Tab-separated table of C-alpha atoms and ligand atoms in Angstrom:
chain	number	residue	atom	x	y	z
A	1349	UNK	CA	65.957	-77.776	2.276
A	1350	UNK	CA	68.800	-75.893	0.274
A	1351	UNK	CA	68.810	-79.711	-1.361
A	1352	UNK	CA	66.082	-79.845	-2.884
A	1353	UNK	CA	66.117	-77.296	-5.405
A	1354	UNK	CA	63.117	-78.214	-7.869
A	1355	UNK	CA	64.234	-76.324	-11.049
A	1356	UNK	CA	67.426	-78.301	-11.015
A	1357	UNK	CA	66.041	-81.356	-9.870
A	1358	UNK	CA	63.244	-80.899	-13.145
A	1359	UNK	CA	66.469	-80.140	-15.006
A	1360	UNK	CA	67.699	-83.884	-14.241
A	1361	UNK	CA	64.119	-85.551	-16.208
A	1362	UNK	CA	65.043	-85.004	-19.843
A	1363	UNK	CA	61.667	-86.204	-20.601
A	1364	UNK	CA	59.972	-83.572	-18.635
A	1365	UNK	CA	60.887	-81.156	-21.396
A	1366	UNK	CA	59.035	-82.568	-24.272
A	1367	UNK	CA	55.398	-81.635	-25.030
A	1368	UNK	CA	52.381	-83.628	-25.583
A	1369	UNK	CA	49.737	-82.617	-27.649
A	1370	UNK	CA	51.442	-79.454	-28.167
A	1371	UNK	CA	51.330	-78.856	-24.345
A	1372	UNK	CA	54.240	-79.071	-21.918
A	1373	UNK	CA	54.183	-82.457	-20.707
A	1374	UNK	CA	52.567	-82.557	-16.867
A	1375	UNK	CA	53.177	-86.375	-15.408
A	1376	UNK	CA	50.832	-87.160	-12.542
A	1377	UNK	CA	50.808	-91.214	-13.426
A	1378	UNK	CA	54.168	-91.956	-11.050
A	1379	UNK	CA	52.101	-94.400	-9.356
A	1380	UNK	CA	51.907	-96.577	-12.435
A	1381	UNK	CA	55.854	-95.677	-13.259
A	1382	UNK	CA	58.653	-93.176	-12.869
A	1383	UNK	CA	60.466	-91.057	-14.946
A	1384	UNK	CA	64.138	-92.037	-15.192
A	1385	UNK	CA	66.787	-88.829	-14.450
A	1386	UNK	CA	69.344	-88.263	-17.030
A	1387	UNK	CA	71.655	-89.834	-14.662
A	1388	UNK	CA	70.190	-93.125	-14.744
A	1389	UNK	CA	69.903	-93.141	-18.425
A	1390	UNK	CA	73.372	-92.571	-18.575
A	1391	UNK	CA	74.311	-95.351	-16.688
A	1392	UNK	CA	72.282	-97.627	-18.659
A	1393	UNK	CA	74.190	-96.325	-22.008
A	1394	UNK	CA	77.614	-96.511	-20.015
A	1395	UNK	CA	76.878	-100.244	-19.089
A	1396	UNK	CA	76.408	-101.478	-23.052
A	1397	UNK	CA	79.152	-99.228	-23.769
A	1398	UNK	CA	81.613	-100.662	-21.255
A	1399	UNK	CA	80.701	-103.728	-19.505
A	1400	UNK	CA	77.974	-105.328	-21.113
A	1401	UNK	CA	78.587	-109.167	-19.735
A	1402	UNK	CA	76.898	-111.758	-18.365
A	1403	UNK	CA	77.183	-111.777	-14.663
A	1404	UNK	CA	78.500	-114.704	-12.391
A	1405	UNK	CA	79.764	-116.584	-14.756
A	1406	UNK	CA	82.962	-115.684	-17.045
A	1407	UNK	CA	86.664	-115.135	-15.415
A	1408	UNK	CA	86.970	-112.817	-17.904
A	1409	UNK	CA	87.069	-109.258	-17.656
A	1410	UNK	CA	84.074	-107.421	-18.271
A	1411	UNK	CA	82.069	-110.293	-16.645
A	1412	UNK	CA	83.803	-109.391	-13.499
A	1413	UNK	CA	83.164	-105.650	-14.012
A	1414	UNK	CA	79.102	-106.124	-14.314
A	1415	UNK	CA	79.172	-108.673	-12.020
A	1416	UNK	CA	80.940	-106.167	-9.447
A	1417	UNK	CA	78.414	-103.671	-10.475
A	1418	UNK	CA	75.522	-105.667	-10.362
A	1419	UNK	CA	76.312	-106.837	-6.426
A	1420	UNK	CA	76.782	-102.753	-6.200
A	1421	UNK	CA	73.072	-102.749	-6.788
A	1422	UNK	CA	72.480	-105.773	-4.184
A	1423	UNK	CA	74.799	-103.789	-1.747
A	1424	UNK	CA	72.966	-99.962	-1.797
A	1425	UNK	CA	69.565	-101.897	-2.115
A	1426	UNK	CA	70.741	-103.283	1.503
A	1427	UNK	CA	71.795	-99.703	3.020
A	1428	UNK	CA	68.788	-98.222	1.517
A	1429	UNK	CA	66.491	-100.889	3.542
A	1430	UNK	CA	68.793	-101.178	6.144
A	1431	UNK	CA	68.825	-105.258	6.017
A	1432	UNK	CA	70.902	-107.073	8.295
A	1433	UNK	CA	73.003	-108.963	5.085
A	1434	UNK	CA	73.468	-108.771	1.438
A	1435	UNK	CA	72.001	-112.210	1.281
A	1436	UNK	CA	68.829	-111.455	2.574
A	1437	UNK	CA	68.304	-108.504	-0.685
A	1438	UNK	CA	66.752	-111.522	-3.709
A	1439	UNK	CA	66.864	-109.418	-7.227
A	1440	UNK	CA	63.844	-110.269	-9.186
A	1441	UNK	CA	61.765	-108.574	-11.559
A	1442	UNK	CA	59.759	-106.221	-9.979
A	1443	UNK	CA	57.003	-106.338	-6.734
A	1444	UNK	CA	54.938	-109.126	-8.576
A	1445	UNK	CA	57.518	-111.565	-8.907
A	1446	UNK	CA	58.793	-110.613	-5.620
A	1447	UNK	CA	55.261	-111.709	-4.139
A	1448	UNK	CA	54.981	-114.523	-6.465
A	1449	UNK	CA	58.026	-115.939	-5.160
A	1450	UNK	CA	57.008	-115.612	-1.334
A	1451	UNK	CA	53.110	-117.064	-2.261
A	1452	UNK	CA	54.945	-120.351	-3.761
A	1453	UNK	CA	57.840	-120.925	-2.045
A	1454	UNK	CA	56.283	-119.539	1.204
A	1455	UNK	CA	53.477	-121.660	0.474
A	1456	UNK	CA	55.185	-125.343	-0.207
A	1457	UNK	CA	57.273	-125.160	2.818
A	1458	UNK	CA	54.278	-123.999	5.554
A	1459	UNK	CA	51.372	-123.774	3.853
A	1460	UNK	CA	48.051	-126.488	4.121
A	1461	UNK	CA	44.914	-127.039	3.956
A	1462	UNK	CA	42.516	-125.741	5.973
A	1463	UNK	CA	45.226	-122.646	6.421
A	1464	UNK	CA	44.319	-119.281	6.409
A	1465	UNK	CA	46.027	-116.142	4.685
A	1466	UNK	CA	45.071	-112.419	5.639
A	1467	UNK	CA	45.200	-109.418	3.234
A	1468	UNK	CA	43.829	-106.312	3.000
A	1469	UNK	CA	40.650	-104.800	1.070
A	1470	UNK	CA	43.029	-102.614	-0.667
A	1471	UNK	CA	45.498	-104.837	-2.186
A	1472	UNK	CA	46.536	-104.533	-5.549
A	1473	UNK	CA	46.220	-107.686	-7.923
A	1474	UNK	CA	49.279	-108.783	-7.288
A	1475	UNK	CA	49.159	-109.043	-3.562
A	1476	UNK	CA	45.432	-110.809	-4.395
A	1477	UNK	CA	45.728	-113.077	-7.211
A	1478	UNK	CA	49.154	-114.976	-6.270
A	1479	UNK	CA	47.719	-115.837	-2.672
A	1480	UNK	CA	44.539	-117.413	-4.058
A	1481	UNK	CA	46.502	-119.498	-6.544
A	1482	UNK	CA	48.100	-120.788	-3.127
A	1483	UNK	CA	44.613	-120.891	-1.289
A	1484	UNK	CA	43.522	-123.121	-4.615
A	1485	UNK	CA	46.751	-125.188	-4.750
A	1486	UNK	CA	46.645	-126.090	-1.008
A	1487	UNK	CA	43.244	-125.975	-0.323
A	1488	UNK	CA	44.146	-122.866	2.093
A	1489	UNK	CA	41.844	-119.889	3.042
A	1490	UNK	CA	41.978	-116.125	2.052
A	1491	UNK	CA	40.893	-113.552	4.677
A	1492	UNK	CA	40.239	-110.039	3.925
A	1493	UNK	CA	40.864	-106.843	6.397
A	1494	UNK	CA	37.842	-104.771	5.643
A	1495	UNK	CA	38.627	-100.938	5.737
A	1496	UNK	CA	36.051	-97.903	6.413
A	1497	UNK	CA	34.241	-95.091	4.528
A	1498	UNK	CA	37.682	-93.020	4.591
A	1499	UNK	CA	40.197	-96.237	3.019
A	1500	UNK	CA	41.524	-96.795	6.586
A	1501	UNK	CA	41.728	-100.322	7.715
A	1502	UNK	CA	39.552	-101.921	10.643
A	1503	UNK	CA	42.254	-102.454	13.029
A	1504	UNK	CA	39.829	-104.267	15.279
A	1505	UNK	CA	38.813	-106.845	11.983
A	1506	UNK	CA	42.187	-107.320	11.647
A	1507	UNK	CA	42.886	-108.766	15.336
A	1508	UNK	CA	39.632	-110.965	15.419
A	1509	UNK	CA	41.377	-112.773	11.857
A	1510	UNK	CA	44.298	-113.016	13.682
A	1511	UNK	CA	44.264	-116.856	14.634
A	1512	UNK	CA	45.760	-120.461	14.734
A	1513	UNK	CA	45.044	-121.038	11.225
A	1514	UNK	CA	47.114	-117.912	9.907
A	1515	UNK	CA	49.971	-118.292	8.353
A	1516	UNK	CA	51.133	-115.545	6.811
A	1517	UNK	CA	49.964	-111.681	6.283
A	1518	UNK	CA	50.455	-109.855	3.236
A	1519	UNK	CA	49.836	-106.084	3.092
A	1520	UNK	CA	50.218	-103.104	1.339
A	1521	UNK	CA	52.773	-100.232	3.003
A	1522	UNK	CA	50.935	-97.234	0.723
A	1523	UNK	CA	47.837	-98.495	-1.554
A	1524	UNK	CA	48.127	-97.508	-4.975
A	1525	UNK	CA	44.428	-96.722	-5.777
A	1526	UNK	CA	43.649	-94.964	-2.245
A	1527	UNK	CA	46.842	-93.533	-1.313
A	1528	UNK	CA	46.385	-94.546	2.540
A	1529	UNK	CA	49.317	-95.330	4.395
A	1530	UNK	CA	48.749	-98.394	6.747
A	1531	UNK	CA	50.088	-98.687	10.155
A	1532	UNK	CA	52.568	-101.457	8.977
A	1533	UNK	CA	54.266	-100.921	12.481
A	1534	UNK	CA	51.465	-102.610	14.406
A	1535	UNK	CA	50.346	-104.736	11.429
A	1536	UNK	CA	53.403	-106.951	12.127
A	1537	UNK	CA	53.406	-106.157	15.956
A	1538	UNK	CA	50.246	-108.126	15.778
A	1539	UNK	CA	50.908	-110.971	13.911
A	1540	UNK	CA	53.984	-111.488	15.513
A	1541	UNK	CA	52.800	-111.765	19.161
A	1542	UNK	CA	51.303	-115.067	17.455
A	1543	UNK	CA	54.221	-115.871	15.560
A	1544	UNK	CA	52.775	-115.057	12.033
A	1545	UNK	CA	55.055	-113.295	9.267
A	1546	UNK	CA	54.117	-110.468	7.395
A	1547	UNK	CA	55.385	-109.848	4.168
A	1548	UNK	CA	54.745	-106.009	3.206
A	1549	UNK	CA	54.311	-103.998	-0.330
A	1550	UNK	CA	55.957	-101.755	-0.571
A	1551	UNK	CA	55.572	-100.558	-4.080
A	1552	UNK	CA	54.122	-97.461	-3.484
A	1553	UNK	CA	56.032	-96.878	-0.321
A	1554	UNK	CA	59.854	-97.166	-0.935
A	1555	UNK	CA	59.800	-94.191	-2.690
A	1556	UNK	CA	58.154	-91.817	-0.886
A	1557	UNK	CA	58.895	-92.921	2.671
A	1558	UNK	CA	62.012	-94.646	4.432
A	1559	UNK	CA	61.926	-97.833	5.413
A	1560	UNK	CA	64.585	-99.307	7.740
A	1561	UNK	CA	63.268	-103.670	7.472
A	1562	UNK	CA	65.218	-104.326	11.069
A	1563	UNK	CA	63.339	-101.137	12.802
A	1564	UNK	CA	60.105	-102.375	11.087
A	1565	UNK	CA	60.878	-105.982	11.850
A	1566	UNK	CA	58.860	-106.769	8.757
A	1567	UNK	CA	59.672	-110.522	7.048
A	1568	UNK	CA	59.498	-109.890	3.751
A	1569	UNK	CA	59.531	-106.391	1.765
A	1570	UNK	CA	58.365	-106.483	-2.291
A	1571	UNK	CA	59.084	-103.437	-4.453
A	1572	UNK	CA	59.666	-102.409	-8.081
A	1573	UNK	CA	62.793	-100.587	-9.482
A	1574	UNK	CA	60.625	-98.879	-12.235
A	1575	UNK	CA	58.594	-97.019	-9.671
A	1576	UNK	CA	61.635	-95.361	-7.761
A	1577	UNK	CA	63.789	-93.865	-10.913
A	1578	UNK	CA	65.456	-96.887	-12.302
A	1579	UNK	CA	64.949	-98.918	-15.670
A	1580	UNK	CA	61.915	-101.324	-15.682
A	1581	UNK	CA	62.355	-105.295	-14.878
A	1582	UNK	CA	64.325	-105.054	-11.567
A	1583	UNK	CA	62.814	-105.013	-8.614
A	1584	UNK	CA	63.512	-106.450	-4.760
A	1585	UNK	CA	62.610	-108.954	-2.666
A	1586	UNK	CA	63.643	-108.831	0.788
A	1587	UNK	CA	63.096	-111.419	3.571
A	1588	UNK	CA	64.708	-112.519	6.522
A	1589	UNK	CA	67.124	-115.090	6.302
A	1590	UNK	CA	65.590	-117.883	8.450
A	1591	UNK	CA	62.516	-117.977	6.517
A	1592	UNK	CA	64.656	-117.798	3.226
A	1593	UNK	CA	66.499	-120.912	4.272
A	1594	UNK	CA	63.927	-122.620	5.217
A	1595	UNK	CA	61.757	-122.183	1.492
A	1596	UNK	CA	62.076	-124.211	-1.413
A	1597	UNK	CA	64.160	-123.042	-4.562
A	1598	UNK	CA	61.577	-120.455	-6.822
A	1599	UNK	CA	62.529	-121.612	-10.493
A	1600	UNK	CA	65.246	-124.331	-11.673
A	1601	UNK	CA	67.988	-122.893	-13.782
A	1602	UNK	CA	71.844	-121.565	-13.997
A	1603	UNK	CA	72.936	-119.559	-10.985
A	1604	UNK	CA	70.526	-121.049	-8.312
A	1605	UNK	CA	72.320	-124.194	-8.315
A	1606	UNK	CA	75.445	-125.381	-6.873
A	1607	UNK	CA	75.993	-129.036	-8.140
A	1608	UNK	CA	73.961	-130.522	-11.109
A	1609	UNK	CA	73.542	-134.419	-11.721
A	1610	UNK	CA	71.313	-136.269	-13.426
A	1611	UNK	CA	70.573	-137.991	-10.156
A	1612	UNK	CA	70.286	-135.305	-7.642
A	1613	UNK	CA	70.545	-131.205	-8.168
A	1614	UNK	CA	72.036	-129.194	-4.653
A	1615	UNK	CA	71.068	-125.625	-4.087
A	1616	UNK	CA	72.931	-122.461	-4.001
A	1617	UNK	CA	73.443	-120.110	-0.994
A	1618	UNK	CA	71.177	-117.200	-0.549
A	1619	UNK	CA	70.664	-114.671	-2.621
A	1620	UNK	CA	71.244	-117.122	-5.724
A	1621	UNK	CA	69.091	-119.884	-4.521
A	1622	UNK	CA	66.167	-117.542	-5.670
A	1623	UNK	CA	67.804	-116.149	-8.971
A	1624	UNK	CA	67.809	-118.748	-11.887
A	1625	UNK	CA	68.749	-117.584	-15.099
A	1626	UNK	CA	70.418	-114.644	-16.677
A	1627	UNK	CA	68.911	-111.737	-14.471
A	1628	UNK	CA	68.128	-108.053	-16.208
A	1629	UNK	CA	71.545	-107.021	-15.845
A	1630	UNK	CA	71.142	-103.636	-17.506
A	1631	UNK	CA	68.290	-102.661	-15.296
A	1632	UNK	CA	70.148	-104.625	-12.357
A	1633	UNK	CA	73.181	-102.676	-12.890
A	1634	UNK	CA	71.522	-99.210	-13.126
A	1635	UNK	CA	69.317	-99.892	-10.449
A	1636	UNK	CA	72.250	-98.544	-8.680
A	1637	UNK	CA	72.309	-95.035	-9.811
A	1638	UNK	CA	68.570	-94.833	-9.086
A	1639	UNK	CA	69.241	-94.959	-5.057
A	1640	UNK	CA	72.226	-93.139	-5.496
A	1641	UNK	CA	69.959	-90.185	-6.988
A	1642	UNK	CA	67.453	-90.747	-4.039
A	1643	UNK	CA	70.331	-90.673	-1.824
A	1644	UNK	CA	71.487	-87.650	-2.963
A	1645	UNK	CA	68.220	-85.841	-2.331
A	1646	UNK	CA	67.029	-87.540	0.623
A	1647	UNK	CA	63.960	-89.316	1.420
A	1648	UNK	CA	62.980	-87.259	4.103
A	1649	UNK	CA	63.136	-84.192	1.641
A	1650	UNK	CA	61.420	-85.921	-1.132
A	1651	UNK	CA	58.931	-86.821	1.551
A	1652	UNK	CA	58.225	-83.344	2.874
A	1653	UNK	CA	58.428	-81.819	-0.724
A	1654	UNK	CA	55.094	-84.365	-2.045
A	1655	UNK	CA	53.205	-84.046	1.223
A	1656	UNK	CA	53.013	-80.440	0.503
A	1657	UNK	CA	51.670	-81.017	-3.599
A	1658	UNK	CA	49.425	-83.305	-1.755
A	1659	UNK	CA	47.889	-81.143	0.311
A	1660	UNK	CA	48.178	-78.586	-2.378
A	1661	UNK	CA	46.386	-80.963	-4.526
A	1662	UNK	CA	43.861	-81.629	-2.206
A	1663	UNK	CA	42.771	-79.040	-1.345
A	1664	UNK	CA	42.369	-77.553	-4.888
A	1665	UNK	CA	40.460	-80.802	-6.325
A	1666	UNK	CA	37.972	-80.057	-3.341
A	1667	UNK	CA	37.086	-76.733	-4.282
A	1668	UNK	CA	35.902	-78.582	-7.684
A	1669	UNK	CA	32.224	-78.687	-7.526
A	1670	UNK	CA	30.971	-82.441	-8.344
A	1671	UNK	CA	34.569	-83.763	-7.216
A	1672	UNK	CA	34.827	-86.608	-4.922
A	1673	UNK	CA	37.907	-87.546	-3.381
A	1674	UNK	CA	38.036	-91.388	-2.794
A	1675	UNK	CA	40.909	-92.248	-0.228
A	1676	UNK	CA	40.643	-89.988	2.753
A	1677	UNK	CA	42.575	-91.644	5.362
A	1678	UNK	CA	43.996	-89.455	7.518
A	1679	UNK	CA	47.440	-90.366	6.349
A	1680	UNK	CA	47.924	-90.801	2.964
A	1681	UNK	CA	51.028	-90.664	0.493
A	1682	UNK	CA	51.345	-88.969	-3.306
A	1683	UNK	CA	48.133	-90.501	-4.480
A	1684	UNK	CA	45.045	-88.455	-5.131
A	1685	UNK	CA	41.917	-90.809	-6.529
A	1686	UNK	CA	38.842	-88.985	-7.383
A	1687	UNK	CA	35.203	-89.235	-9.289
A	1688	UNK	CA	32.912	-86.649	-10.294
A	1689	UNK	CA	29.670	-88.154	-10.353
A	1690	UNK	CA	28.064	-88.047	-13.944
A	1691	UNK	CA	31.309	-88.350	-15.353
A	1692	UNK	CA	32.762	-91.540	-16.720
A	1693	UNK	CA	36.732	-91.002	-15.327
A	1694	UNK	CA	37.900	-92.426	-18.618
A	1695	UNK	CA	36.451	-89.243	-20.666
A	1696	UNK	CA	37.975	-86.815	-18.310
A	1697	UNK	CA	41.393	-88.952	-18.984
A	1698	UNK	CA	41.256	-88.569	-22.755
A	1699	UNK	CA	40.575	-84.600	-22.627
A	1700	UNK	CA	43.574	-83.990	-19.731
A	1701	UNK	CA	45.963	-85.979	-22.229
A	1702	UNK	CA	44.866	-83.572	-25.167
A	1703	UNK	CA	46.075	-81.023	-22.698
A	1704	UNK	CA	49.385	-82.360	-22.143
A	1705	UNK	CA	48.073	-84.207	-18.777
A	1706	UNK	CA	48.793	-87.724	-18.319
A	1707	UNK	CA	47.296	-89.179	-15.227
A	1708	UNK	CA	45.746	-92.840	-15.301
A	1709	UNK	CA	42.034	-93.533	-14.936
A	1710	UNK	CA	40.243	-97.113	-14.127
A	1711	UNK	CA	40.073	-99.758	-11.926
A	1712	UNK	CA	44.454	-99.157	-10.956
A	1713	UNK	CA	45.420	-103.059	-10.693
A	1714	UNK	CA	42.590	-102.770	-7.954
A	1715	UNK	CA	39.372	-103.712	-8.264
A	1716	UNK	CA	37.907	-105.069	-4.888
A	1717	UNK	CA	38.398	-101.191	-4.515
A	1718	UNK	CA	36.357	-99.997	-6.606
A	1719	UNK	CA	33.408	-102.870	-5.714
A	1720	UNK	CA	34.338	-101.367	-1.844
A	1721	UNK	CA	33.604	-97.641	-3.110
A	1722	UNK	CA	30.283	-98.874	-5.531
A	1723	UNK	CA	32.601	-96.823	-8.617
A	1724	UNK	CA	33.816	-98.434	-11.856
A	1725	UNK	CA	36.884	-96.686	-11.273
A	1726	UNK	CA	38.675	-93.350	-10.641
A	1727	UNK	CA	40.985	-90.637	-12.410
A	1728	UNK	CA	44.333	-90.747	-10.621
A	1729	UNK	CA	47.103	-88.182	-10.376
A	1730	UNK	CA	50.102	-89.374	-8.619
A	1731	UNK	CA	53.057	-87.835	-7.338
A	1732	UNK	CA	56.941	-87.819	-7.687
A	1733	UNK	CA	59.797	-85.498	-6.129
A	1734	UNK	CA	60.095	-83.800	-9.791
A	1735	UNK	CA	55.992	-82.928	-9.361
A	1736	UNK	CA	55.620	-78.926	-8.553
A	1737	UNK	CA	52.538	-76.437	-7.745
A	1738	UNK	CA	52.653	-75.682	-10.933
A	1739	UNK	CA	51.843	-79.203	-12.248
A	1740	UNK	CA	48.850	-79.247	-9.897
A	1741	UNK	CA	47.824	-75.592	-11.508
A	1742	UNK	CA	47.691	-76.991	-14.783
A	1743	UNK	CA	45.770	-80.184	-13.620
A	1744	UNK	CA	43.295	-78.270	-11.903
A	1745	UNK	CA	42.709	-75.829	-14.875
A	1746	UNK	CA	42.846	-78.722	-17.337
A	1747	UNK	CA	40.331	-80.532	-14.826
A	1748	UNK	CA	37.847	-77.502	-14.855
A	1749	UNK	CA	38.075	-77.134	-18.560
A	1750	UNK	CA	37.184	-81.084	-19.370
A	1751	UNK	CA	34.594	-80.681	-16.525
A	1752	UNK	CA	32.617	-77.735	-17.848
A	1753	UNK	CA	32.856	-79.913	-21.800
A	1754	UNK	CA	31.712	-83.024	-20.119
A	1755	UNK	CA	29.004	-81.990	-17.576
B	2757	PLP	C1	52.743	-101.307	-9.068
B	2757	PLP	C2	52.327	-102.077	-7.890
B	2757	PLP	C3	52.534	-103.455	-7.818
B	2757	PLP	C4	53.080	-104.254	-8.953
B	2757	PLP	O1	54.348	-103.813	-9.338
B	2757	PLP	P1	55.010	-104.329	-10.698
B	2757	PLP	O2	56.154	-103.408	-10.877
B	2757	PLP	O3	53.967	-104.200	-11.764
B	2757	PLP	O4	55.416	-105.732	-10.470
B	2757	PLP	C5	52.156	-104.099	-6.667
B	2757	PLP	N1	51.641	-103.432	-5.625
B	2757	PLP	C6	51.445	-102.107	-5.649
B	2757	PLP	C7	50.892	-101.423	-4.452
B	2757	PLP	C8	51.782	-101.387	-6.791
B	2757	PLP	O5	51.568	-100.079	-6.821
């Protein structure tokens, strides 16, 4: 692993240089976002300096450079998944309006009432909420896959759902409050041998694992930009290109179109169909340099590299007296959710961040959760390829000291 060489990968994260509170900054909240290397941030300065254009429009000049560099993006997105065709790689915002898009357009063009739609117990809200708007709108049904004790999923549940009625199956890759990796593999496997599509998020997932969509077979794939390196509002949609053709336009506007009348509007090819409007170019653009940076690391490395802090991390936070690990499936990814009974997890919060500490404590976007677990919500460290032994040292120590004020 001569690649991955932390001190100059730490080297890359200007921001990990800076103190808070006095205290050299430790950043365990990558789950909620990530930091951006220096390379990234140059990119974004080099794009206003140099090409900042609207994209797919002008003949002129530097509208054909960021356009150019903005398809970059849709073209490395589409290695980095391994999808059959540029087409099938939809640039939105970010994992919710990735799912948003699938729940209505999904929904208007197979979905009625009396329908049924599985998730999982440990979905975040926005692999919940858009699928009951749909439920509502079409008078549809929401299932649930319950999961056990450990934050594993009841594989058996899951095949007695299975039915007629379902019509689509919406799971997450890695949950973000549990840190359980779900067998995503024979999710689909299942749902396929009755013809149902899955559509899985991976917001938690693309950047710790890879993910090849053709090997998985999976239909549709949602992830955020902001979570793997790059600028916020950019994110992916994937999905297979017979179910993309076959779904309704997501929002009216410039781009998606390809002949406007008063009397009747005709749609643009895929990817544009589902891109109205000016798109974040900036973040589109330097989206780019993000997966170039993974690239040039590797995902197996980064993998291997925060599987170790985990079980670093894991086992140190046990040796805590009064700690209790929530999430202990027996294959999990970067996230480490805990309690310590007595202890409201927003106090111990507000003493790690006087410490330099930030790691995020509540309900994480997921609250059926927390309802499964009978907690109000849990202190959360989180993991990213910059993340080192030492990190977990400090958190530990800083976790002991606000332990011994609080209890
Ligand atoms: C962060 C997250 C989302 C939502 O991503 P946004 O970037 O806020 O759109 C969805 N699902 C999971 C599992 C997440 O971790």
């Amino acid at each position: 692993m001569e690649k991955f060489d932390i001190n100059k990968i730490r080297n890359d994260f200007p921001i990990l240089k800076r103190e808070v509170n006095g205290k050299p900054l430790v950043y365990l909240d990558n789950g909620a976002t990530t930091q951006k290397p220096k390379f990234v941030i140059d990119a974004i300065t080099n794009y206003y300096e140099e090409m900042n254009s609207n994209v797919h429009r002008g003949v002129h000049y530097l509208s054909q450079l960021s356009t150019d560099a903005f398809e970059v993006t849709r073209r490395k997105v589409q290695q980095f998944i391994n999808a059959k065709e540029e087409a099938e790689i939809i640039i939105t915002k970010g994992t919710t309006e990735s799912i948003n898009l699938v729940a209505s357009c999904f929904g208007k063009a197979f979905v009625h009432e009396g329908d049924e739609i599985i998730i999982s117990a440990m979905e975040h809200h926005s692999n919940i909420v858009p699928w009951q708007m749909l439920c509502e709108d079409r008078g549809a049904v929401l299932r649930v896959i319950p999961m056990n004790d450990k934050g594993e999923l009841d594989m058996k549940a899951y095949e007695e759902l299975l039915s007629d009625k379902t019509k689509i199956v919406a799971v997450a890759y890695v949950s973000n409050a549990l840190g359980t990796i779900n067998p995503v593999k024979q999710i689909i496997e299942m749902a396929h041998a009755r013809n149902v599509p899955v559509l899985v998020d991976a917001a938690q997932a693309i950047q710790h694992i890879a993910i090849d969509v053709q090997e998985l077979d999976v239909d549709f794939l949602a992830f955020s930009g902001h979570k793997m390196y790059a600028p916020t509002g950019v994110g992916v949609l994937y999905g297979k290109r017979v179910l993309l053709d076959a779904m309704p336009p997501y929002q009216g506007g410039g781009d998606m179109i390809k002949d406007v009348t008063f009397e009747k509007t005709t749609y643009n090819e895929l990817p544009f169909k589902f891109e109205a409007g000016t798109p974040n170019i900036e973040a589109g653009i330097c989206f780019a340099a993000a997966i170039d940076y993974i690239n040039s690391l590797g995902i197996e490395n980064i993998k291997a590299h925060e599987d170790e802090l985990l079980a670093y991390a894991t086992q140190k936070l046990k040796a805590i007296a009064g700690v209790r690990i929530i999430g202990e499936a027996e294959y999990k990814s970067s996230v480490i959710s805990f309690v310590v009974d007595g202890v409201h997890p927003y106090d111990i919060g507000v003493i790690l961040d006087k410490l330099g500490i930030a790691v995020r404590t509540g309900h994480h976007c997921a609250q059926p959760v927390m309802d499964r677990f009978n907690i109000p919500g849990t202190v959360r460290a989180s993991l990213a390829l910059y993340n080192t032994k030492e990190d977990i040292d400090n958190f530990v120590a800083g976790l002991t000291r606000a332990l011994n004020m609080l209890l």
